Amino acid sequence: QTKILRASQSKQEATVDAIAEAVDFLSRNQFGAIIAVERNVQLGGLLDGGQHIDAAVSGRLLQSIFWPSSPLHDLGVVIRGNRILAASVQFPLAEEGSMPANYGSRHRAALGIATESDSVVVIVSEETGNVGIAVDGKIEMKIGPEQFRERLQELLSTTPGTTADALTTVPSSAADATDTDLETSTETTA
């Protein structure tokens, strides 16, 4: 491997570690969050309505952004590479009926931006603390801490639209499928 490729992989791993650290904290404390990590498609115009930050990604910065009393906590964060570009970004909502009615606007926004871009979108439920990932118009919920870090790394290391992008969670029993979280991938219709 070239030094440039190794440096790029190292930055990506540091970004994934920082997001995983923040998500673990936010999940344990049931602080809601939505984080869009750009891949090939930049979110450009969406950033205009948010608060520009342009800071290195760190777990502590993400935790402070989503702290409930923070003025930035209600909307989304956009990450490009190893930089937090903006916070308090309004993401487009998925269409009504594209997911169960008990999901809030954070989940609809995650699915919306994952449908309209190739971003990998991380969601932390404020109500349950459950962690999810939305990509390519699908959403996967109830991802454990170790599985989350590995899954995020995998999605950010692959080319959008490839097999590794497919979200494939199937409930192990009927008791696992609850009304509070999606267990199977949900596709939107365009």
Coordinates of N, CA, C and O in Angstrom, one line a residue:
Q1 N 0.8 -1.2 0.0 CA 0.0 0.0 0.0 C 0.9 1.2 0.0 O 1.9 1.3 0.6
T2 N 0.4 2.3 -0.6 CA 1.1 3.5 -0.7 C 0.9 4.3 0.6 O -0.1 4.0 1.4
K3 N 1.8 5.2 0.9 CA 1.6 6.0 2.1 C 0.3 6.8 2.1 O -0.3 7.0 3.1
I4 N 0.0 7.3 0.9 CA -1.3 8.1 0.8 C -2.5 7.2 1.1 O -3.4 7.6 1.9
L5 N -2.6 6.0 0.6 CA -3.7 5.1 0.9 C -3.7 4.8 2.4 O -4.8 4.8 3.0
R6 N -2.6 4.5 3.0 CA -2.5 4.2 4.4 C -3.0 5.4 5.2 O -3.7 5.2 6.2
A7 N -2.6 6.6 4.9 CA -3.0 7.8 5.6 C -4.5 8.0 5.5 O -5.1 8.3 6.5
S8 N -5.0 7.8 4.3 CA -6.5 7.9 4.1 C -7.2 6.9 4.9 O -8.2 7.2 5.6
Q9 N -6.8 5.6 4.9 CA -7.4 4.6 5.8 C -7.3 4.9 7.2 O -8.3 4.8 8.0
S10 N -6.2 5.5 7.7 CA -6.0 5.8 9.1 C -7.0 7.0 9.5 O -7.6 6.9 10.5
K11 N -7.2 8.0 8.6 CA -8.1 9.1 8.9 C -9.5 8.5 8.9 O -10.3 8.9 9.8
Q12 N -9.9 7.6 8.0 CA -11.2 7.1 8.0 C -11.5 6.2 9.3 O -12.5 6.4 9.9
E13 N -10.5 5.5 9.7 CA -10.6 4.7 11.0 C -10.8 5.6 12.2 O -11.6 5.3 13.1
A14 N -10.0 6.7 12.2 CA -10.1 7.7 13.3 C -11.5 8.3 13.3 O -12.1 8.5 14.4
T15 N -12.1 8.6 12.1 CA -13.4 9.2 12.0 C -14.4 8.1 12.5 O -15.3 8.5 13.3
V16 N -14.3 6.9 12.1 CA -15.2 5.9 12.5 C -15.1 5.7 14.0 O -16.2 5.6 14.7
D17 N -13.9 5.7 14.6 CA -13.8 5.5 16.0 C -14.4 6.7 16.8 O -15.1 6.5 17.8
A18 N -14.3 7.9 16.3 CA -14.9 9.1 16.9 C -16.4 9.0 16.9 O -17.1 9.3 17.9
I19 N -16.9 8.6 15.7 CA -18.4 8.5 15.6 C -18.9 7.4 16.5 O -19.9 7.5 17.3
A20 N -18.2 6.2 16.6 CA -18.6 5.1 17.4 C -18.5 5.5 18.9 O -19.4 5.2 19.7
E21 N -17.5 6.3 19.3 CA -17.4 6.7 20.7 C -18.6 7.6 21.0 O -19.2 7.5 22.1
A22 N -18.9 8.6 20.2 CA -20.0 9.5 20.4 C -21.4 8.7 20.4 O -22.2 8.9 21.3
V23 N -21.6 7.8 19.5 CA -22.8 7.1 19.4 C -23.0 6.2 20.7 O -24.1 6.1 21.2
D24 N -21.9 5.6 21.1 CA -22.0 4.8 22.4 C -22.5 5.7 23.5 O -23.4 5.3 24.3
F25 N -21.9 6.8 23.7 CA -22.3 7.8 24.8 C -23.8 8.2 24.6 O -24.5 8.2 25.5
L26 N -24.1 8.6 23.4 CA -25.4 9.2 23.1 C -26.5 8.1 23.3 O -27.5 8.3 23.9
S27 N -26.2 6.9 22.9 CA -27.1 5.8 23.1 C -27.4 5.4 24.5 O -28.5 5.3 25.0
R28 N -26.3 5.3 25.3 CA -26.4 5.0 26.7 C -27.2 6.1 27.5 O -27.9 5.8 28.4
N29 N -27.1 7.3 27.0 CA -27.8 8.4 27.7 C -29.2 8.8 27.0 O -29.8 9.7 27.5
Q30 N -29.5 8.0 26.0 CA -30.7 8.3 25.2 C -30.8 9.7 24.7 O -31.9 10.3 24.9
F31 N -29.7 10.2 24.2 CA -29.7 11.5 23.5 C -29.8 11.2 22.0 O -29.0 10.5 21.4
G32 N -30.8 11.8 21.4 CA -31.1 11.5 20.0 C -30.0 12.2 19.1 O -29.4 13.2 19.5
A33 N -29.7 11.6 18.0 CA -28.7 12.1 17.0 C -29.0 11.6 15.6 O -29.6 10.5 15.4
I34 N -28.6 12.4 14.7 CA -28.6 12.0 13.3 C -27.3 12.6 12.6 O -27.1 13.8 12.7
I35 N -26.5 11.7 12.1 CA -25.2 12.1 11.5 C -25.1 11.5 10.1 O -25.2 10.3 9.9
A36 N -25.0 12.4 9.1 CA -24.8 11.9 7.7 C -23.3 12.0 7.3 O -22.7 13.1 7.4
V37 N -22.8 10.9 6.9 CA -21.4 10.8 6.5 C -21.4 10.7 5.0 O -21.8 9.7 4.4
E38 N -20.9 11.8 4.3 CA -20.9 11.8 2.9 C -19.9 10.7 2.3 O -18.9 10.4 3.0
R39 N -20.3 10.3 1.2 CA -19.4 9.4 0.4 C -19.1 10.1 -0.9 O -18.3 11.1 -0.9
N40 N -19.6 9.7 -2.0 CA -19.3 10.3 -3.3 C -20.1 11.6 -3.5 O -19.7 12.5 -4.2
V41 N -21.4 11.6 -3.1 CA -22.3 12.7 -3.4 C -22.2 13.7 -2.2 O -22.6 13.4 -1.1
Q42 N -21.8 15.0 -2.5 CA -21.7 16.0 -1.5 C -23.1 16.6 -1.3 O -23.9 16.7 -2.2
L43 N -23.4 16.9 0.0 CA -24.8 17.4 0.3 C -24.9 18.9 0.1 O -26.0 19.4 0.4
G44 N -23.9 19.6 -0.3 CA -23.9 21.0 -0.8 C -25.0 21.9 -0.2 O -24.8 22.4 0.8
G45 N -26.1 22.0 -1.0 CA -27.1 23.0 -0.6 C -27.8 22.8 0.8 O -28.2 23.8 1.4
L46 N -27.8 21.6 1.2 CA -28.4 21.3 2.6 C -27.6 22.0 3.7 O -28.1 22.4 4.7
L47 N -26.3 22.2 3.4 CA -25.4 22.8 4.4 C -25.7 24.3 4.7 O -25.5 24.8 5.7
D48 N -26.2 24.9 3.6 CA -26.5 26.4 3.7 C -27.4 26.7 4.9 O -27.3 27.8 5.5
G49 N -28.4 25.9 5.2 CA -29.3 26.2 6.2 C -28.8 25.8 7.6 O -29.4 26.2 8.6
G50 N -27.7 25.1 7.7 CA -27.2 24.7 9.0 C -26.1 25.6 9.5 O -25.8 26.7 8.9
Q51 N -25.6 25.2 10.6 CA -24.5 26.0 11.3 C -23.1 25.5 10.8 O -22.8 24.3 11.2
H52 N -22.4 26.2 10.1 CA -21.1 25.8 9.6 C -20.1 25.6 10.8 O -20.0 26.5 11.6
I53 N -19.4 24.5 10.8 CA -18.5 24.2 11.9 C -17.1 24.0 11.3 O -16.1 24.6 11.8
D54 N -16.9 23.2 10.4 CA -15.5 22.9 9.8 C -14.5 22.6 10.9 O -13.5 23.3 11.0
A55 N -14.7 21.5 11.6 CA -13.8 21.0 12.7 C -13.5 19.6 12.5 O -14.3 18.8 11.9
A56 N -12.4 19.2 13.0 CA -12.0 17.8 13.0 C -13.1 16.9 13.8 O -13.6 17.4 14.8
V57 N -13.4 15.8 13.2 CA -14.4 14.9 13.9 C -13.8 14.4 15.2 O -12.6 13.9 15.2
S58 N -14.5 14.5 16.2 CA -14.1 14.0 17.5 C -15.4 13.5 18.2 O -16.5 14.1 18.1
G59 N -15.2 12.5 19.1 CA -16.3 11.9 19.8 C -16.9 13.0 20.7 O -18.1 13.2 20.9
R60 N -16.0 13.7 21.4 CA -16.5 14.7 22.4 C -17.3 15.9 21.7 O -18.2 16.4 22.2
L61 N -16.8 16.3 20.5 CA -17.5 17.4 19.8 C -18.9 16.9 19.4 O -19.9 17.6 19.6
L62 N -19.0 15.7 18.9 CA -20.3 15.1 18.5 C -21.2 15.0 19.7 O -22.4 15.3 19.6
Q63 N -20.7 14.5 20.8 CA -21.4 14.4 22.1 C -22.0 15.8 22.5 O -23.2 15.9 22.8
S64 N -21.2 16.8 22.4 CA -21.6 18.2 22.8 C -22.6 18.8 21.8 O -23.5 19.5 22.3
I65 N -22.5 18.5 20.6 CA -23.5 18.9 19.6 C -24.9 18.4 19.9 O -25.9 19.1 19.9
F66 N -24.9 17.1 20.2 CA -26.2 16.4 20.5 C -26.6 16.4 21.9 O -27.7 15.8 22.3
W67 N -25.9 17.1 22.8 CA -26.3 17.2 24.2 C -27.7 18.0 24.2 O -27.9 18.9 23.5
P68 N -28.7 17.5 25.0 CA -30.0 18.0 24.9 C -30.2 19.5 25.0 O -31.0 20.1 24.4
S69 N -29.3 20.2 25.8 CA -29.5 21.6 26.0 C -28.7 22.4 24.9 O -28.8 23.6 24.9
S70 N -28.0 21.7 24.0 CA -27.3 22.4 22.9 C -28.2 23.0 21.9 O -29.2 22.3 21.5
P71 N -28.0 24.2 21.4 CA -28.9 24.8 20.4 C -28.8 24.0 19.1 O -29.7 24.2 18.2
L72 N -27.8 23.1 18.9 CA -27.6 22.4 17.7 C -28.2 21.0 17.7 O -28.1 20.3 16.7
H73 N -28.7 20.5 18.8 CA -29.0 19.1 19.0 C -30.2 18.6 18.2 O -30.2 17.4 17.9
D74 N -31.1 19.4 17.8 CA -32.3 18.8 17.2 C -32.2 18.4 15.7 O -32.9 17.5 15.3
L75 N -31.3 18.9 15.0 CA -31.2 18.5 13.6 C -30.0 17.7 13.3 O -29.5 17.1 14.2
G76 N -29.5 17.6 12.1 CA -28.4 16.7 11.7 C -27.1 17.3 11.6 O -26.9 18.5 11.5
V77 N -26.1 16.4 11.6 CA -24.7 16.8 11.4 C -24.2 16.2 10.1 O -24.6 15.1 9.8
V78 N -23.4 16.9 9.4 CA -22.8 16.4 8.1 C -21.3 16.3 8.3 O -20.7 17.3 8.7
I79 N -20.8 15.1 7.9 CA -19.4 14.8 8.0 C -18.9 14.6 6.6 O -19.5 13.8 5.9
R80 N -17.8 15.2 6.2 CA -17.1 14.9 5.0 C -15.7 14.5 5.3 O -14.9 15.4 5.9
G81 N -15.3 13.3 5.0 CA -13.9 12.9 5.3 C -13.7 12.8 6.8 O -14.5 12.1 7.5
N82 N -12.8 13.6 7.3 CA -12.5 13.6 8.7 C -12.9 15.0 9.3 O -12.4 15.4 10.4
R83 N -13.9 15.7 8.7 CA -14.3 17.0 9.1 C -15.8 17.0 9.4 O -16.6 16.5 8.6
I84 N -16.2 17.7 10.5 CA -17.6 18.0 10.7 C -17.8 19.3 10.0 O -17.3 20.3 10.4
L85 N -18.6 19.2 8.9 CA -18.8 20.5 8.1 C -19.9 21.4 8.7 O -19.7 22.6 8.8
A86 N -21.0 20.8 9.2 CA -22.1 21.6 9.7 C -22.9 20.8 10.7 O -23.0 19.6 10.6
A87 N -23.6 21.5 11.5 CA -24.6 20.9 12.5 C -25.9 21.7 12.3 O -25.9 22.7 11.6
S88 N -26.9 21.2 12.9 CA -28.2 21.9 12.8 C -28.7 21.9 11.3 O -29.3 22.9 10.9
V89 N -28.4 20.8 10.6 CA -28.8 20.8 9.2 C -30.1 20.0 9.1 O -30.3 19.0 9.6
Q90 N -31.1 20.6 8.3 CA -32.4 20.0 8.1 C -32.3 19.1 6.9 O -31.9 19.5 5.8
F91 N -32.5 17.8 7.2 CA -32.5 16.8 6.1 C -33.9 16.6 5.6 O -34.9 16.8 6.3
P92 N -34.0 16.2 4.3 CA -35.4 15.9 3.7 C -36.0 14.7 4.4 O -35.3 13.8 4.7
L93 N -37.3 14.8 4.6 CA -38.0 13.7 5.3 C -38.4 12.6 4.2 O -38.8 13.0 3.1
A94 N -38.4 11.4 4.6 CA -38.9 10.3 3.8 C -40.4 10.5 3.7 O -41.0 11.1 4.5
E95 N -41.0 10.0 2.6 CA -42.4 10.1 2.3 C -43.2 9.5 3.5 O -42.8 8.5 4.1
E96 N -44.4 10.1 3.7 CA -45.3 9.5 4.7 C -45.6 8.1 4.2 O -45.8 7.8 3.1
G97 N -45.7 7.2 5.2 CA -46.1 5.8 4.9 C -44.9 5.0 4.5 O -45.0 3.8 4.3
S98 N -43.7 5.6 4.4 CA -42.5 4.8 4.0 C -41.9 4.0 5.2 O -41.1 3.2 5.0
M99 N -42.4 4.3 6.4 CA -41.9 3.6 7.6 C -43.1 3.6 8.6 O -44.0 4.4 8.5
P100 N -43.0 2.8 9.6 CA -44.1 2.7 10.6 C -44.4 4.1 11.3 O -43.5 4.9 11.4
A101 N -45.6 4.4 11.6 CA -46.1 5.6 12.1 C -45.4 6.0 13.4 O -45.3 7.2 13.8
N102 N -45.0 5.0 14.2 CA -44.4 5.3 15.5 C -43.0 5.9 15.4 O -42.4 6.2 16.4
Y103 N -42.4 5.9 14.2 CA -41.1 6.5 14.1 C -41.2 8.0 14.0 O -42.1 8.5 13.3
G104 N -40.3 8.7 14.6 CA -40.3 10.2 14.6 C -39.6 10.8 13.4 O -39.1 10.1 12.5
S105 N -39.5 12.1 13.4 CA -38.9 12.8 12.3 C -37.4 12.5 12.2 O -36.9 12.6 11.0
R106 N -36.7 12.2 13.2 CA -35.3 11.9 13.1 C -35.1 10.6 12.2 O -34.2 10.6 11.3
H107 N -35.9 9.6 12.4 CA -35.8 8.4 11.6 C -36.2 8.7 10.1 O -35.6 8.2 9.2
R108 N -37.3 9.5 10.0 CA -37.8 9.9 8.6 C -36.7 10.7 7.9 O -36.5 10.5 6.7
A109 N -36.0 11.6 8.6 CA -35.0 12.4 8.0 C -33.8 11.5 7.6 O -33.2 11.7 6.5
A110 N -33.4 10.5 8.4 CA -32.3 9.6 8.1 C -32.6 8.8 6.8 O -31.8 8.7 5.9
L111 N -33.9 8.3 6.8 CA -34.3 7.6 5.6 C -34.4 8.5 4.4 O -34.0 8.1 3.3
G112 N -34.8 9.7 4.6 CA -34.9 10.7 3.5 C -33.6 11.0 2.9 O -33.4 11.0 1.6
I113 N -32.6 11.3 3.7 CA -31.3 11.7 3.1 C -30.6 10.4 2.6 O -29.8 10.5 1.6
A114 N -30.8 9.3 3.1 CA -30.2 8.0 2.6 C -30.9 7.6 1.3 O -30.2 6.9 0.5
T115 N -32.0 8.1 1.0 CA -32.7 7.8 -0.2 C -32.2 8.8 -1.3 O -32.1 8.4 -2.5
E116 N -32.0 10.0 -0.9 CA -31.7 11.1 -1.9 C -30.2 11.3 -2.1 O -29.8 12.0 -3.0
S117 N -29.3 10.5 -1.4 CA -27.9 10.7 -1.5 C -27.2 9.3 -1.3 O -27.9 8.3 -0.9
D118 N -25.9 9.2 -1.4 CA -25.2 8.0 -1.1 C -24.6 8.0 0.3 O -23.7 7.2 0.6
S119 N -25.0 9.0 1.1 CA -24.5 9.1 2.5 C -24.8 7.9 3.3 O -25.9 7.3 3.1
V120 N -24.0 7.7 4.3 CA -24.3 6.7 5.3 C -24.8 7.5 6.5 O -24.1 8.4 7.0
V121 N -26.0 7.2 7.0 CA -26.6 8.0 8.0 C -26.8 7.2 9.3 O -27.4 6.2 9.3
V122 N -26.3 7.8 10.4 CA -26.3 7.2 11.7 C -27.4 7.8 12.5 O -27.6 9.0 12.5
I123 N -28.3 7.0 13.2 CA -29.4 7.5 14.0 C -29.3 6.9 15.4 O -29.0 5.7 15.5
V124 N -29.5 7.8 16.4 CA -29.6 7.3 17.7 C -31.0 7.7 18.2 O -31.4 8.9 18.1
S125 N -31.8 6.8 18.6 CA -33.2 7.1 19.0 C -33.2 7.7 20.4 O -32.6 7.2 21.4
E126 N -33.9 8.8 20.5 CA -34.0 9.6 21.8 C -34.9 8.8 22.8 O -34.6 8.8 24.0
E127 N -35.8 8.1 22.2 CA -36.8 7.3 23.1 C -36.2 6.1 23.7 O -36.4 5.7 24.8
T128 N -35.4 5.3 22.8 CA -35.0 4.0 23.3 C -33.5 3.9 23.4 O -33.0 3.0 24.0
G129 N -32.7 4.8 22.8 CA -31.3 4.7 22.8 C -30.8 3.8 21.7 O -29.6 3.6 21.6
N130 N -31.7 3.2 21.0 CA -31.2 2.2 19.9 C -30.5 3.0 18.8 O -30.8 4.1 18.5
V131 N -29.5 2.3 18.2 CA -28.7 2.8 17.2 C -29.1 2.2 15.8 O -29.3 1.0 15.8
G132 N -29.1 3.0 14.8 CA -29.4 2.5 13.5 C -28.5 3.1 12.4 O -27.8 4.1 12.7
I133 N -28.5 2.5 11.2 CA -27.8 3.1 10.1 C -28.8 3.0 8.9 O -29.5 2.0 8.7
A134 N -28.8 4.1 8.2 CA -29.6 4.2 6.9 C -28.6 4.4 5.8 O -27.7 5.2 5.9
V135 N -28.9 3.7 4.7 CA -28.1 3.8 3.5 C -28.9 3.3 2.3 O -29.6 2.3 2.4
D136 N -28.7 3.9 1.2 CA -29.4 3.5 -0.1 C -30.9 3.3 0.1 O -31.5 2.3 -0.4
G137 N -31.6 4.2 0.9 CA -33.0 4.1 1.0 C -33.5 3.0 1.9 O -34.7 2.7 1.9
K138 N -32.6 2.4 2.7 CA -33.0 1.4 3.7 C -32.4 1.8 5.0 O -31.5 2.5 5.2
I139 N -33.1 1.2 6.1 CA -32.7 1.5 7.4 C -32.6 0.2 8.2 O -33.4 -0.7 8.1
E140 N -31.6 0.1 9.1 CA -31.4 -1.0 9.9 C -31.3 -0.5 11.4 O -30.5 0.5 11.6
M141 N -32.1 -1.0 12.3 CA -32.1 -0.5 13.7 C -31.6 -1.6 14.6 O -31.4 -2.8 14.2
K142 N -31.4 -1.2 15.8 CA -30.9 -2.1 16.9 C -29.6 -2.7 16.7 O -29.4 -3.9 16.7
I143 N -28.6 -1.9 16.3 CA -27.3 -2.3 16.1 C -26.4 -2.2 17.3 O -26.4 -1.1 17.9
G144 N -25.8 -3.2 17.8 CA -25.0 -3.2 19.0 C -23.7 -2.4 18.8 O -23.3 -2.2 17.6
P145 N -23.0 -2.0 19.9 CA -21.8 -1.2 19.7 C -20.7 -1.8 18.9 O -20.1 -1.1 18.0
E146 N -20.3 -3.0 19.1 CA -19.3 -3.6 18.3 C -19.7 -3.8 16.8 O -18.9 -3.5 15.9
Q147 N -20.9 -4.3 16.6 CA -21.4 -4.4 15.3 C -21.5 -3.1 14.6 O -21.3 -3.0 13.4
F148 N -21.9 -2.0 15.3 CA -22.0 -0.7 14.7 C -20.7 -0.2 14.2 O -20.6 0.2 13.0
R149 N -19.7 -0.3 14.9 CA -18.4 0.2 14.5 C -17.9 -0.6 13.2 O -17.5 0.0 12.2
E150 N -18.0 -1.9 13.3 CA -17.7 -2.7 12.1 C -18.5 -2.4 10.9 O -18.0 -2.3 9.8
R151 N -19.8 -2.2 11.1 CA -20.7 -2.0 10.0 C -20.4 -0.6 9.3 O -20.4 -0.4 8.1
L152 N -20.2 0.4 10.2 CA -19.9 1.8 9.7 C -18.6 1.7 8.9 O -18.5 2.3 7.8
Q153 N -17.6 1.1 9.4 CA -16.3 1.0 8.7 C -16.5 0.3 7.4 O -15.9 0.8 6.4
E154 N -17.2 -0.8 7.4 CA -17.5 -1.5 6.1 C -18.2 -0.6 5.1 O -17.8 -0.6 3.9
L155 N -19.2 0.1 5.5 CA -20.0 0.9 4.6 C -19.1 2.1 4.0 O -19.3 2.5 2.9
L156 N -18.3 2.7 4.9 CA -17.5 3.8 4.4 C -16.3 3.3 3.6 O -15.6 4.1 2.9
S157 N -15.9 2.0 3.6 CA -14.8 1.5 2.9 C -15.2 1.0 1.5 O -14.3 0.6 0.7
T158 N -16.5 0.8 1.3 CA -16.9 0.3 0.0 C -17.5 1.3 -0.9 O -17.8 2.4 -0.5
T159 N -17.6 1.0 -2.2 CA -18.2 1.9 -3.2 C -19.7 1.8 -3.0 O -20.3 0.8 -2.9
P160 N -20.3 3.0 -3.0 CA -21.8 3.1 -2.9 C -22.4 2.2 -3.9 O -22.0 2.2 -5.1
G161 N -23.5 1.5 -3.5 CA -24.3 0.7 -4.5 C -23.8 -0.7 -4.6 O -24.4 -1.5 -5.3
T162 N -22.7 -1.1 -3.9 CA -22.2 -2.5 -4.0 C -22.8 -3.4 -3.0 O -23.6 -2.9 -2.1
T163 N -22.6 -4.6 -3.0 CA -23.2 -5.6 -2.2 C -23.0 -5.3 -0.7 O -23.9 -5.5 0.1
A164 N -21.8 -4.8 -0.3 CA -21.6 -4.5 1.1 C -22.5 -3.5 1.6 O -22.7 -3.3 2.8
D165 N -23.1 -2.7 0.7 CA -24.1 -1.6 1.2 C -25.4 -2.2 1.7 O -26.1 -1.6 2.4
A166 N -25.7 -3.4 1.2 CA -27.0 -4.0 1.5 C -27.2 -4.1 3.0 O -26.4 -4.7 3.7
L167 N -28.3 -3.6 3.5 CA -28.7 -3.8 4.9 C -29.6 -5.0 5.0 O -30.7 -5.0 4.4
T168 N -29.1 -6.0 5.8 CA -29.9 -7.2 5.8 C -30.0 -7.7 7.2 O -29.3 -8.6 7.7
T169 N -30.9 -7.1 8.0 CA -31.2 -7.6 9.3 C -32.6 -8.3 9.3 O -33.5 -7.7 8.8
V170 N -32.6 -9.5 9.8 CA -33.9 -10.2 9.9 C -34.1 -10.6 11.3 O -33.2 -11.0 12.0
P171 N -35.3 -10.4 11.8 CA -35.6 -10.7 13.2 C -35.4 -12.2 13.5 O -35.7 -13.0 12.6
S172 N -34.8 -12.5 14.6 CA -34.5 -13.9 14.9 C -35.8 -14.6 15.4 O -35.9 -15.8 15.4
S173 N -36.7 -13.8 15.9 CA -38.0 -14.4 16.3 C -39.1 -13.3 16.2 O -38.8 -12.2 16.1
A174 N -40.3 -13.7 16.2 CA -41.4 -12.8 16.1 C -41.4 -11.8 17.3 O -41.7 -10.7 17.2
A175 N -40.8 -12.3 18.5 CA -40.7 -11.4 19.7 C -39.8 -10.3 19.5 O -39.8 -9.3 20.1
D176 N -38.8 -10.5 18.5 CA -37.8 -9.4 18.3 C -38.4 -8.3 17.4 O -37.9 -7.2 17.5
A177 N -39.4 -8.5 16.7 CA -40.0 -7.5 15.8 C -41.0 -6.7 16.7 O -42.1 -7.2 17.0
T178 N -40.6 -5.5 17.1 CA -41.5 -4.7 17.9 C -42.0 -3.5 17.2 O -41.5 -3.2 16.1
D179 N -42.9 -2.8 17.8 CA -43.5 -1.6 17.2 C -42.6 -0.4 17.4 O -42.8 0.7 17.0
T180 N -41.5 -0.6 18.2 CA -40.7 0.6 18.6 C -39.5 0.7 17.7 O -38.8 1.8 17.7
D181 N -39.1 -0.3 17.0 CA -37.9 -0.2 16.1 C -38.1 -1.1 14.9 O -38.6 -2.2 14.9
L182 N -37.5 -0.6 13.7 CA -37.5 -1.5 12.5 C -36.5 -2.6 12.7 O -35.4 -2.3 13.1
E183 N -36.9 -3.7 12.3 CA -35.9 -4.8 12.4 C -35.5 -5.2 11.0 O -34.4 -5.7 10.8
T184 N -36.3 -5.1 10.0 CA -36.0 -5.4 8.7 C -35.7 -4.2 7.9 O -36.2 -3.1 8.2
S185 N -35.0 -4.3 6.8 CA -34.7 -3.2 5.9 C -36.0 -2.7 5.4 O -36.9 -3.4 5.0
T186 N -36.2 -1.4 5.3 CA -37.4 -0.7 4.8 C -36.9 0.0 3.5 O -36.1 0.8 3.6
E187 N -37.6 -0.3 2.4 CA -37.3 0.4 1.2 C -38.3 1.4 0.9 O -39.5 1.2 1.2
T188 N -37.9 2.5 0.4 CA -38.8 3.6 0.0 C -39.1 3.4 -1.5 O -38.4 2.8 -2.2
T189 N -40.3 3.9 -1.9 CA -40.6 3.9 -3.3 C -40.4 5.3 -3.9 O -40.8 6.3 -3.2
A190 N -39.9 5.3 -5.0 CA -39.7 6.7 -5.7 C -40.7 6.9 -6.8 O -41.2 6.0 -7.3

